[in-house]
Amino acid sequence: MSRYIRLYIHFLQFSFSKALEFRLDFFFKIIMDIVYYSVNILFFKVIYLHTPMLGGWTESQMMIFISTYILIDAISMTVFSSNMWWLPYHINRGDLDYHLIRPVSPLFFLSLKDFSANSFVNLLMAIFIFSYSLIHYSLPFHSLDVVLLCALVLNGALLYYCCQMLMILPVFWTQSARGFMDLFYSMGIAMERPDKIFTGWRRFVFTFIIPFSLIASFPAKLFIEKFNWPTFLHLISVSLLFWILMIFIWKKGIKAYSSASS
Amino acid sequence: MKSWWKDVMAMEFRKILAYRSDFWITFLGQMFIQLLVTISLWHSVFKENNVTSMQGLNLEMLALYYLVANVGMRILWGENIGFISREIYEGTFTRYLLYPISFFQYKTVSYLSYSLFYSLQLFIFYWLYQLFFGTSDLSFTHLYYLILGIGIFLTSSLLFLTLAFMVELISLWADNVWTLMIMLRFFVTFFGGGFIPLNFLPHWAQEILAWTPFPYLINLPVRTILGLSHHTEIIKGIFFILAWTLILATFVKVIWSRGQKRYTGVGI
């Protein structure tokens, strides 16, 4: 374990020095995420001009949800996004060979080696938005609720990573993962909407099959509404299931991998 | 001179269809998910307020609005992000400086190939939607507005291309500009009416936006296809599209003349 922590610290050092070489790019990425956050907040502000409630939540409650998904997105962008971007290319070009022979888990290496230092500033900004929405939340809450929400935010980031990996891994068998990846990014919109807007079969799809509603909406729901075990167990069990599924397909993919001709 | 643009278009069409499975997964999947989520959202808003329409749009119209807007945005986006900046970064941009064809003409034809392809897609999808889910009968009025709206989309795609030229050419100074292109798309989607129909915005915001290029990129052509725009609104919109294209083209010219001197062509 300590070996992996030391390795990750090296990844961080390398990523920061690399990011600071391209200063203008660094600056552009910060601005881009500010625009993304603003557009998301503005979208809900406009919706609330026409309705007092959405999915059973008031504007103040919705801000908790918005800041939760912004924070999860920022964690994913900082920790996983660059690695996820390059993974299909590594598999396609046969670069995976170098990672398979190293004395370290290839999944760990390929998922975490590129820490996006540019997005780190945005992660700080997302933490600020998250804290701001908690401070200005209109209803009373317990500090344990905040601890649980923070833990579920991390779970959300991991679930997001699993879903993304499940969209990338078919590249072991297909020539290109681009279609699946584009599809994944467009599915992101489901994470950015409260789960209660989905009813009937759509709810089943977004809470079980493509569990994007579990990523941010369920954590926010457990904070805003009273804690309830069925929601919590649903969230944890689907997250575990997706983690197991991702590991299983990863192992199958590694077996199917045939280097550069893959 | 041989009509080189036909060859360029044929080549671009082949590129679009090179990875057919990817193409259809992306297109159908994106369309389905986006529609599902947006319809669920508006259904919830309508239910919460116990109304059947808002700002003159009922749920069926909103579904159609988002369907047209989503395919329409593909007409605008045209080629992928980096269609110029990547070439500058990699040094392959040099060929445009040597070929006996204007760089801007080549890129415009290449971009329009994508726009035309997606226009055809919009035509087919709208027609199929009306055929299977439309409550009103198909008529020549539908066809008229559809062709007029697609025409506006193609005109506004030239405006978007001018904006894209401005941003992509910044790569003559900076290494990576894909972030700027993403920002441009965010702005166009939000202020153009891709996320939310613009008549849901406060009145003062609509009045300010009317002087910017954004509402004419998505909102105007979509409303035209839906038969919601008056002819005076359409004519005014086309005037704004052309005026903004000319204004921005002047900026592109300045950026190009200055940026060219900085290009080294060494690649990475």
XYZ file of C-alpha atoms in Angstrom:
530
model
C 0.000 0.000 0.000
C 2.727 2.489 0.981
C 4.446 1.732 -2.329
C 1.322 2.808 -4.182
C 1.043 5.999 -2.096
C 4.681 6.882 -2.853
C 4.062 6.166 -6.509
C 1.006 8.409 -6.536
C 3.002 11.249 -4.954
C 5.464 10.937 -7.863
C 2.543 11.087 -10.300
C 1.386 14.319 -8.635
C 4.828 15.958 -8.787
C 5.256 15.039 -12.428
C 1.749 16.219 -13.379
C 2.179 19.627 -11.723
C 5.529 20.305 -13.371
C 4.094 19.221 -16.751
C 1.014 21.436 -16.386
C 3.043 24.515 -15.514
C 5.014 24.202 -18.734
C 1.899 25.196 -20.692
C 0.764 28.212 -18.684
C -1.716 29.628 -21.168
C -3.340 26.216 -21.556
C -3.464 25.986 -17.758
C -5.282 29.324 -17.634
C -7.704 28.394 -20.457
C -8.731 25.200 -18.690
C -9.544 27.111 -15.514
C -11.714 29.558 -17.463
C -13.424 26.676 -19.291
C -14.508 25.060 -16.039
C -15.711 28.388 -14.647
C -17.901 28.706 -17.745
C -19.157 25.130 -17.249
C -20.079 25.800 -13.607
C -21.749 29.117 -14.453
C -23.806 27.640 -17.296
C -25.021 24.825 -15.038
C -26.037 27.166 -12.234
C -27.668 29.588 -14.699
C -29.658 26.751 -16.283
C -31.347 25.904 -12.992
C -31.790 29.599 -12.131
C -33.796 29.998 -15.362
C -35.865 26.872 -14.633
C -36.691 28.234 -11.166
C -38.007 31.427 -12.742
C -40.887 29.265 -13.959
C -41.414 26.862 -11.096
C -41.091 27.030 -7.294
C -40.078 23.356 -7.050
C -38.284 20.861 -9.274
C -38.252 17.156 -8.519
C -39.667 18.057 -5.097
C -36.741 20.374 -4.273
C -36.658 24.117 -3.701
C -33.923 26.289 -5.261
C -31.818 26.176 -2.090
C -32.064 22.366 -1.994
C -31.284 22.220 -5.698
C -28.088 24.191 -5.055
C -26.922 21.366 -2.778
C -27.506 18.938 -5.644
C -25.832 21.185 -8.235
C -22.769 21.728 -6.051
C -22.610 17.967 -5.394
C -22.429 17.084 -9.065
C -20.035 19.934 -9.766
C -17.757 18.578 -7.039
C -17.990 15.007 -8.362
C -17.263 16.250 -11.868
C -14.260 18.232 -10.597
C -12.864 15.168 -8.767
C -13.303 13.035 -11.892
C -11.738 15.679 -14.117
C -8.766 16.068 -11.790
C -8.065 12.458 -10.915
C -9.301 10.316 -13.796
C -10.175 12.315 -16.932
C -6.756 12.529 -18.654
C -6.128 8.853 -17.989
C -9.526 7.901 -19.345
C -8.894 9.979 -22.453
C -5.645 8.180 -23.264
C -6.629 4.644 -22.226
C -8.311 3.671 -25.549
C -5.227 4.912 -27.445
C -2.894 2.857 -25.211
C -4.979 -0.245 -25.880
C -5.310 0.470 -29.585
C -1.660 1.227 -30.240
C -0.332 -1.601 -28.135
C 1.208 0.708 -25.514
C -0.390 -1.417 -22.831
C 2.560 -3.832 -23.133
C 4.741 -1.453 -21.103
C 2.194 -1.297 -18.306
C 1.500 -5.015 -18.150
C 5.127 -5.894 -17.444
C 5.574 -3.354 -14.630
C 5.506 -4.561 -10.997
C 2.413 -2.525 -10.279
C -1.291 -3.008 -10.950
C -1.899 -1.886 -14.576
C -5.391 -0.728 -13.656
C -3.981 1.512 -10.896
C -1.260 2.840 -13.155
C -3.455 3.524 -16.178
C -6.284 5.045 -14.151
C -4.247 7.361 -11.939
C -0.866 8.177 -13.451
C -1.964 11.438 -15.082
C -3.250 13.788 -12.393
C -4.809 16.792 -14.102
C -3.103 19.659 -12.297
C -5.046 22.230 -14.347
C -8.309 20.884 -13.021
C -6.973 20.957 -9.478
C -7.649 24.712 -9.286
C -11.174 23.965 -10.437
C -11.489 21.289 -7.808
C -10.753 23.990 -5.218
C -13.389 26.161 -6.848
C -15.911 23.293 -6.768
C -15.151 22.790 -3.068
C -15.851 26.487 -2.544
C -19.225 26.253 -4.366
C -20.072 23.123 -2.360
C -19.208 24.828 0.956
C -21.068 27.978 -0.073
C -24.254 26.058 -0.862
C -24.006 24.228 2.487
C -23.495 27.475 4.428
C -26.458 29.106 2.668
C -28.686 26.049 2.951
C -32.049 27.142 4.328
C -32.784 24.122 6.556
C -30.900 22.916 9.663
C -28.569 19.926 9.344
C -26.219 17.873 11.499
C -22.452 17.739 10.985
C -22.752 13.961 10.498
C -24.980 14.649 7.484
C -22.106 16.601 5.935
C -19.659 13.766 6.657
C -22.015 11.276 5.011
C -22.503 13.593 2.021
C -18.729 13.941 1.580
C -18.280 10.153 1.736
C -21.050 9.698 -0.832
C -19.437 12.312 -3.081
C -16.324 10.108 -3.168
C -18.506 7.078 -3.858
C -20.154 9.081 -6.677
C -16.754 9.873 -8.201
C -15.850 6.156 -8.108
C -19.176 5.145 -9.642
C -18.634 7.733 -12.381
C -15.188 6.236 -13.002
C -16.674 2.717 -13.207
C -19.326 3.836 -15.712
C -16.675 5.578 -17.809
C -14.414 2.512 -17.751
C -17.322 0.305 -18.809
C -17.737 2.530 -21.851
C -14.023 2.435 -22.678
C -13.328 -1.254 -22.140
C -15.155 -2.471 -25.283
C -12.121 -1.052 -27.137
C -10.356 -4.333 -26.270
C -12.700 -6.023 -28.756
C -13.660 -3.174 -31.111
C -11.388 -0.964 -33.190
C -12.533 2.292 -31.701
C -14.194 3.381 -28.470
C -15.002 6.836 -29.743
C -18.714 6.201 -30.241
C -19.079 4.780 -26.740
C -17.038 7.606 -25.228
C -19.113 10.288 -26.961
C -22.203 8.479 -25.771
C -20.828 8.466 -22.228
C -20.262 12.218 -22.281
C -23.767 12.846 -23.550
C -25.134 10.586 -20.813
C -23.522 12.959 -18.324
C -26.648 15.104 -18.598
C -28.544 12.430 -16.634
C -26.156 12.942 -13.705
C -26.907 16.668 -13.808
C -30.643 16.272 -13.219
C -32.453 15.295 -9.979
C -33.519 11.651 -9.933
C -37.142 12.435 -9.076
C -37.818 13.806 -12.553
C -37.446 10.256 -13.851
C -40.500 8.073 -13.437
C -41.524 4.597 -14.574
C -39.118 2.738 -16.855
C -36.914 5.829 -17.211
C -36.287 5.741 -13.471
C -35.310 2.063 -13.700
C -32.881 2.871 -16.530
C -31.153 5.757 -14.728
C -30.979 4.137 -11.298
C -30.041 0.555 -12.280
C -28.964 0.060 -15.901
C -27.114 3.356 -16.476
C -26.955 4.521 -12.848
C -26.170 8.173 -13.513
C -28.873 9.293 -11.094
C -27.030 7.543 -8.275
C -23.835 9.519 -8.799
C -24.942 12.889 -7.431
C -28.697 12.864 -6.978
C -28.865 10.060 -4.394
C -26.119 11.574 -2.190
C -27.897 14.954 -2.318
C -31.216 13.250 -1.626
C -29.832 11.521 1.487
C -28.686 14.922 2.734
C -31.745 16.996 1.799
C -34.422 14.480 2.683
C -34.342 12.346 5.801
C -31.724 9.546 5.710
C -33.344 6.283 4.701
C -31.795 2.873 4.463
C -33.440 1.670 1.203
C -31.962 4.624 -0.741
C -28.570 4.192 0.937
C -28.474 0.423 0.335
C -29.619 0.884 -3.258
C -26.760 3.330 -3.831
C -24.100 1.189 -2.191
C -25.207 -2.107 -3.743
C -25.362 -0.715 -7.312
C -21.960 0.974 -6.791
C -20.443 -2.319 -5.625
C -22.046 -4.200 -8.494
C -20.609 -1.770 -11.027
C -17.152 -1.955 -9.444
C -17.197 -5.777 -9.620
C -18.482 -5.669 -13.205
C -15.779 -3.205 -14.223
C -12.997 -5.342 -12.689
C -14.439 -8.458 -14.342
C -14.547 -6.861 -17.811
C -11.083 -5.336 -17.321
C -9.658 -8.814 -16.611
C -11.465 -10.268 -19.620
C -10.128 -7.394 -21.716
C -6.550 -7.989 -20.581
C -6.921 -11.642 -21.618
C -8.240 -10.591 -25.022
C -5.496 -7.985 -25.492
C -3.131 -8.875 -28.297
C -0.694 -5.965 -28.272
C -0.403 -3.633 -31.280
C -2.797 -5.632 -33.409
C -5.460 -5.306 -30.748
C -10.470 24.916 -62.882
C -11.729 21.473 -61.956
C -14.366 21.581 -59.228
C -12.030 20.512 -56.428
C -14.697 21.153 -53.834
C -16.616 18.084 -55.030
C -13.581 15.905 -54.287
C -13.150 17.513 -50.880
C -16.807 16.907 -50.055
C -16.687 13.291 -51.219
C -13.600 12.741 -49.074
C -15.265 14.292 -46.010
C -18.409 12.169 -46.472
C -16.214 9.069 -46.555
C -14.547 10.221 -43.321
C -17.900 10.693 -41.578
C -18.983 7.199 -42.532
C -15.618 5.514 -41.949
C -16.572 4.256 -38.490
C -20.233 3.550 -39.075
C -20.941 1.796 -35.800
C -19.369 4.682 -33.858
C -21.368 7.134 -35.907
C -24.718 5.485 -35.250
C -24.003 4.708 -31.587
C -23.135 8.347 -31.020
C -25.960 9.778 -33.049
C -28.847 7.586 -31.922
C -27.586 7.169 -28.368
C -27.018 10.877 -27.816
C -30.351 11.740 -29.327
C -32.238 9.197 -27.257
C -30.577 10.039 -23.926
C -30.762 13.808 -24.393
C -34.420 13.673 -25.346
C -35.253 11.317 -22.506
C -33.631 13.552 -19.909
C -34.973 16.869 -21.202
C -38.510 15.568 -21.645
C -38.419 14.126 -18.117
C -37.271 17.489 -16.789
C -40.006 19.480 -18.517
C -42.635 16.889 -17.705
C -41.694 17.340 -14.053
C -41.871 21.166 -14.343
C -45.304 21.003 -16.014
C -46.568 18.534 -13.410
C -45.235 20.607 -10.516
C -47.120 23.662 -11.805
C -50.141 21.714 -13.017
C -50.017 23.276 -16.520
C -49.978 21.820 -20.030
C -47.907 24.531 -21.695
C -45.368 27.228 -20.835
C -44.271 30.201 -22.924
C -46.504 28.895 -25.713
C -44.859 25.463 -25.818
C -46.510 22.235 -24.757
C -44.612 19.037 -24.005
C -44.869 17.728 -27.567
C -43.523 20.998 -28.976
C -40.708 20.983 -26.449
C -39.775 17.414 -27.430
C -39.663 18.498 -31.049
C -37.723 21.643 -30.118
C -34.993 19.597 -28.429
C -34.923 16.984 -31.207
C -34.378 19.674 -33.854
C -31.975 21.658 -31.636
C -29.820 18.588 -30.960
C -29.456 17.596 -34.601
C -29.195 21.271 -35.546
C -26.229 21.740 -33.224
C -24.430 19.024 -35.160
C -24.982 21.081 -38.319
C -23.311 23.995 -36.552
C -20.450 22.081 -34.966
C -19.463 20.646 -38.356
C -16.001 19.190 -38.101
C -14.475 18.185 -34.813
C -12.784 20.603 -32.460
C -9.194 21.175 -33.541
C -9.844 21.160 -37.301
C -7.278 23.951 -37.657
C -5.419 24.110 -34.342
C -4.374 20.447 -34.472
C -2.837 20.998 -37.894
C -0.991 24.073 -36.679
C 0.278 22.159 -33.632
C 1.414 19.185 -35.698
C 2.893 21.288 -38.496
C 0.697 19.795 -41.243
C -0.787 23.267 -41.678
C 2.159 24.043 -43.997
C 0.455 22.287 -46.904
C -2.312 24.904 -47.010
C 0.301 27.580 -47.474
C 1.735 25.700 -50.462
C -1.357 24.350 -52.226
C -2.881 26.424 -55.036
C -6.191 26.510 -53.131
C -7.190 29.108 -50.570
C -6.929 27.794 -47.029
C -10.234 29.403 -46.034
C -12.061 28.036 -49.076
C -10.757 24.538 -48.429
C -11.731 24.597 -44.755
C -15.149 26.085 -45.517
C -15.949 23.370 -48.065
C -14.697 20.709 -45.694
C -16.816 22.128 -42.840
C -19.902 22.499 -45.029
C -19.668 18.834 -46.014
C -20.385 17.953 -42.403
C -23.127 20.560 -42.145
C -24.819 19.270 -45.303
C -24.607 15.695 -44.108
C -26.236 16.539 -40.773
C -28.841 18.692 -42.540
C -29.916 15.623 -44.450
C -30.078 13.742 -41.169
C -32.249 16.470 -39.670
C -34.570 16.328 -42.666
C -35.004 12.559 -42.361
C -35.379 12.529 -38.580
C -37.889 15.348 -38.485
C -39.922 13.698 -41.197
C -39.850 10.337 -39.437
C -40.810 11.968 -36.121
C -43.774 13.703 -37.703
C -44.768 10.514 -39.448
C -44.802 8.353 -36.323
C -45.324 10.718 -33.372
C -46.650 13.964 -34.873
C -50.218 14.838 -33.920
C -50.794 17.098 -36.903
C -50.953 15.888 -40.500
C -47.896 16.169 -42.707
C -48.375 18.994 -45.155
C -46.533 21.263 -47.530
C -46.479 23.886 -44.765
C -44.393 21.491 -42.659
C -42.091 20.856 -45.595
C -41.798 24.579 -46.323
C -40.810 25.449 -42.746
C -38.476 22.467 -42.541
C -36.574 23.467 -45.696
C -36.554 27.133 -44.643
C -35.248 26.208 -41.152
C -32.530 23.962 -42.566
C -31.554 26.783 -44.913
C -31.206 29.106 -41.896
C -29.181 26.448 -40.067
C -26.795 26.238 -43.033
C -26.498 30.037 -43.176
C -25.902 30.253 -39.425
C -23.332 27.463 -39.701
C -21.240 29.949 -41.721
C -21.506 32.364 -38.802
C -20.423 29.628 -36.387
C -17.577 28.706 -38.736
C -16.362 32.325 -38.624
C -16.456 32.194 -34.813
C -14.611 28.857 -34.928
C -11.964 30.319 -37.276
C -11.362 33.131 -34.798
C -10.863 30.737 -31.918
C -8.942 28.028 -33.776
C -6.486 30.537 -35.253
C -5.492 31.601 -31.739
C -3.447 28.397 -31.817
C -0.907 30.398 -33.844
C -0.064 31.982 -30.472
C -1.092 29.279 -27.948
C -0.403 25.523 -27.954
C -3.844 24.263 -27.002
C -7.098 25.996 -27.825
C -9.549 23.106 -27.574
C -10.652 24.517 -24.223
C -11.625 27.766 -25.960
C -13.655 25.826 -28.514
C -15.461 23.979 -25.718
C -16.217 27.357 -24.130
C -17.533 28.645 -27.450
C -19.829 25.628 -27.696
C -21.051 26.191 -24.116
C -21.875 29.814 -24.899
C -23.578 28.988 -28.192
C -25.585 26.157 -26.618
C -26.758 28.193 -23.628
C -27.264 31.622 -25.172
C -28.388 30.139 -28.488
C -31.240 28.176 -26.933
C -29.781 24.670 -27.055
C -30.201 24.044 -23.331
C -33.416 25.942 -22.882
C -35.691 27.742 -25.380
C -34.760 31.415 -25.221
C -38.277 32.655 -24.494
C -37.889 31.081 -21.030
C -35.158 33.629 -20.276
C -36.121 36.943 -18.610
C -37.275 39.600 -21.061
C -34.272 41.869 -20.441
C -31.885 38.988 -21.209
C -33.720 38.221 -24.453
C -33.440 41.862 -25.492
C -29.676 41.918 -24.881
C -29.168 38.570 -26.623
C -31.034 39.812 -29.697
C -28.009 42.027 -30.456
C -25.538 39.138 -30.195
C -25.010 36.361 -32.779
C -26.192 33.598 -30.408
C -30.011 33.471 -30.826
C -29.672 33.207 -34.599
C -27.514 30.115 -34.400
C -30.002 27.701 -32.777
C -33.179 29.380 -31.534
C -34.166 31.037 -34.817
C -33.778 28.003 -37.126
C -35.440 25.675 -34.611
C -38.408 27.994 -34.141
C -38.649 28.358 -37.927
C -38.811 24.590 -38.410
C -41.493 24.411 -35.729
C -43.449 27.118 -37.544
C -43.180 29.523 -34.588
C -41.288 32.358 -36.293
C -42.926 35.109 -38.316
C -41.445 36.060 -41.658
C -40.309 39.470 -40.354
C -38.457 37.685 -37.517
C -36.809 35.340 -40.039
C -35.722 38.167 -42.352
C -34.354 40.165 -39.411
C -32.553 37.039 -38.195
C -30.926 36.369 -41.568
C -29.823 40.011 -41.701
C -28.169 39.645 -38.274
C -26.492 36.372 -39.311
C -24.971 37.975 -42.402
C -23.990 41.171 -40.575
C -22.275 39.251 -37.755
C -20.541 36.963 -40.246
C -19.112 39.981 -42.045
C -18.013 41.686 -38.820
C -16.352 38.538 -37.473
C -14.771 37.741 -40.857
C -12.953 41.079 -40.595
C -11.497 39.999 -37.252
C -10.524 36.622 -38.746
C -8.694 38.456 -41.529
C -6.709 40.493 -39.005
C -5.897 37.436 -36.863
C -4.859 35.507 -39.975
C -2.591 38.209 -41.361
C -0.825 38.626 -38.012
C -0.799 34.964 -37.040
C 0.663 33.732 -40.345
C 3.902 35.552 -39.551
C 4.259 33.574 -36.343
C 3.784 30.152 -37.927
C 6.988 28.122 -37.985
C 5.703 24.882 -39.459
C 8.043 22.702 -37.433
C 5.290 20.650 -35.828
C 5.900 18.727 -32.638
